[in-house]
Coordinates of C-alpha atoms in Angstrom, one line a residue:
X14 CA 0.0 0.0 0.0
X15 CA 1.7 3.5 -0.8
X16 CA 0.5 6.2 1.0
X17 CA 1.2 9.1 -1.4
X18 CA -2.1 8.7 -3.3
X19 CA -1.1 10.9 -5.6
X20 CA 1.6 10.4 -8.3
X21 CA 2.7 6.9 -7.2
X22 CA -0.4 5.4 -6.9
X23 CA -0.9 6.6 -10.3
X24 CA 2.2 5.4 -11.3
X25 CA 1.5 1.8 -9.3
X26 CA -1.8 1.7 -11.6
X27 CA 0.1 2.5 -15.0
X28 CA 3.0 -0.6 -14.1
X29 CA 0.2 -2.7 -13.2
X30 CA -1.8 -2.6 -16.5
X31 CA 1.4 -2.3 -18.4
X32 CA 3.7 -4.5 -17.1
X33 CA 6.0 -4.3 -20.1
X34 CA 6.7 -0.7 -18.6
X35 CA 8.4 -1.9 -15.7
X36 CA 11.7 -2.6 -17.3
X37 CA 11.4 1.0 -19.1
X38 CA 13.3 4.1 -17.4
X39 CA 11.2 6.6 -18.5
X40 CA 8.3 6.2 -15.2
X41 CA 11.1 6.7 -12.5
X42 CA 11.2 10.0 -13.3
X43 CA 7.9 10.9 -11.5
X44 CA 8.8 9.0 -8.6
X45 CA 11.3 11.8 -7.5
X46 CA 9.3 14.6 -8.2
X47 CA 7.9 16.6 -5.4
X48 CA 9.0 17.3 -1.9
X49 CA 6.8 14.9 -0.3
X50 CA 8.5 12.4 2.4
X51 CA 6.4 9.2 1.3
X52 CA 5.7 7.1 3.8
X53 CA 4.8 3.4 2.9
X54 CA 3.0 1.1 5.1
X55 CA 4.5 -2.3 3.5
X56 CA 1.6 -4.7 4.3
X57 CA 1.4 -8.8 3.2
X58 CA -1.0 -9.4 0.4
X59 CA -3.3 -11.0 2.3
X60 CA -3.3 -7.6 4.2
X61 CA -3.8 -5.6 1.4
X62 CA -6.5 -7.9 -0.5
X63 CA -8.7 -7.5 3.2
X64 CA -8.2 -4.0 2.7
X65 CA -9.6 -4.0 -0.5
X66 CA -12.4 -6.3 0.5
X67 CA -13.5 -3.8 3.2
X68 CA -14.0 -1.0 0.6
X69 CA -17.4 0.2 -0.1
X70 CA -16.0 1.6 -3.8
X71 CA -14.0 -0.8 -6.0
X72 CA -12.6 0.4 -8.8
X73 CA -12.0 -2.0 -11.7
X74 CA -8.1 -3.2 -10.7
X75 CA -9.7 -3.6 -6.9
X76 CA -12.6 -5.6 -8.6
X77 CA -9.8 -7.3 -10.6
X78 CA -7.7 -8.3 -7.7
X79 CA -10.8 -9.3 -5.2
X80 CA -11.8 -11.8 -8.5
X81 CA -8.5 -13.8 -7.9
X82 CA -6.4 -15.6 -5.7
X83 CA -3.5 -14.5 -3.9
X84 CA -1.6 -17.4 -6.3
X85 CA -3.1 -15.6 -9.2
X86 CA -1.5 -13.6 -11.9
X87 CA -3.4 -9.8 -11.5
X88 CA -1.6 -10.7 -7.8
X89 CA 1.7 -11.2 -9.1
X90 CA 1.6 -8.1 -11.6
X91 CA 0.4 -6.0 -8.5
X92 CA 3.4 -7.2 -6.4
X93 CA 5.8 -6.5 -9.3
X94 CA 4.3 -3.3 -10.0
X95 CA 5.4 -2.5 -5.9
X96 CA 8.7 -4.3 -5.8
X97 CA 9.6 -2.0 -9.1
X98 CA 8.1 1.2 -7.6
X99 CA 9.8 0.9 -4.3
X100 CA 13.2 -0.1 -5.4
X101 CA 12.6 3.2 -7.3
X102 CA 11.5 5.6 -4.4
X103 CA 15.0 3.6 -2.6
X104 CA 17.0 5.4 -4.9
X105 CA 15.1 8.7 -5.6
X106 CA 13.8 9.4 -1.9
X107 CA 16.3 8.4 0.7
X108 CA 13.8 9.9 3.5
X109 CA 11.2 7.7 2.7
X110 CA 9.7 6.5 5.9
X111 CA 8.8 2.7 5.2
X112 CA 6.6 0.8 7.8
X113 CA 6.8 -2.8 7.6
X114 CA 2.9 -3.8 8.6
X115 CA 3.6 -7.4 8.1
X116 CA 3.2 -8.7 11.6
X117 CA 1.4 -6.3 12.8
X118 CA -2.4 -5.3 12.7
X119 CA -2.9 -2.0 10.5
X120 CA -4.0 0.1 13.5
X121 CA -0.4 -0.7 15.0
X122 CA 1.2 0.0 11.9
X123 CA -0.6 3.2 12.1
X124 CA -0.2 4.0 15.7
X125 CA 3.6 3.3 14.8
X126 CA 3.6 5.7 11.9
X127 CA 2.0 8.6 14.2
X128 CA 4.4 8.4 16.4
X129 CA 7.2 8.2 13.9
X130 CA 5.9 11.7 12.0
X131 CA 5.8 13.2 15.1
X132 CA 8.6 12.4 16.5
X133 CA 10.8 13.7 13.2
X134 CA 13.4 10.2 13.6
X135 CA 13.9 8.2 10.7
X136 CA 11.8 4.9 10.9
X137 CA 13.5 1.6 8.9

């Protein structure tokens, strides 16, 4: 899940339906545009999918994913479409705060994210 909905979800979106673009260069580049610290709350699929499941409004890659299982390929191009994006914001935006939600229940992860933003220290 990235928490900038802006540009990299759009940019999530676009690798996702187009996963022939991954390997291209020309995508990074809005990755490190803007001053925005992003701040990614890395969740396990089966995190993410109940996420998804719980909204109200799916759009059609939501729709798409919900349809299949976690094994599934629109599963596999979504976790591609991540791995390529934050190796990406690695590089580009070294003060990206990343929030690993995998053991945890999201409102910990979020409780632990607060705290971090507030408390201005690097989180890793």
């Amino acid at each position: 899940m990235l928490l900038d909905e802006g540009v990299t979800h759009e940019v999530w979106r676009m690798l996702y339906q187009n996963p022939e673009f991954i390997g291209q260069d020309w995508w990074k580049w809005f990755i490190g545009q803007g001053s925005i610290r992003l701040i990614v709350l890395d969740v396990a699929p089966d995190c993410a999918r109940r996420r998804i499941l719980s909204k109200l409004r799916k759009g059609p890659i939501n729709r798409e994913l919900c349809a299949e299982p976690l094994s599934g390929e629109a599963w596999k191009r979504a976790q591609d479409a991540y791995a390529a994006i934050i190796a990406e914001i690695r590089v580009q935006k070294p003060d990206a705060i990343f929030i690993d939600g995998s053991n945890q229940s999201l409102a910990q992860s979020a409780n632990a994210l607060a705290r971090n933003i507030l408390s201005g220290k690097p989180y890793r």
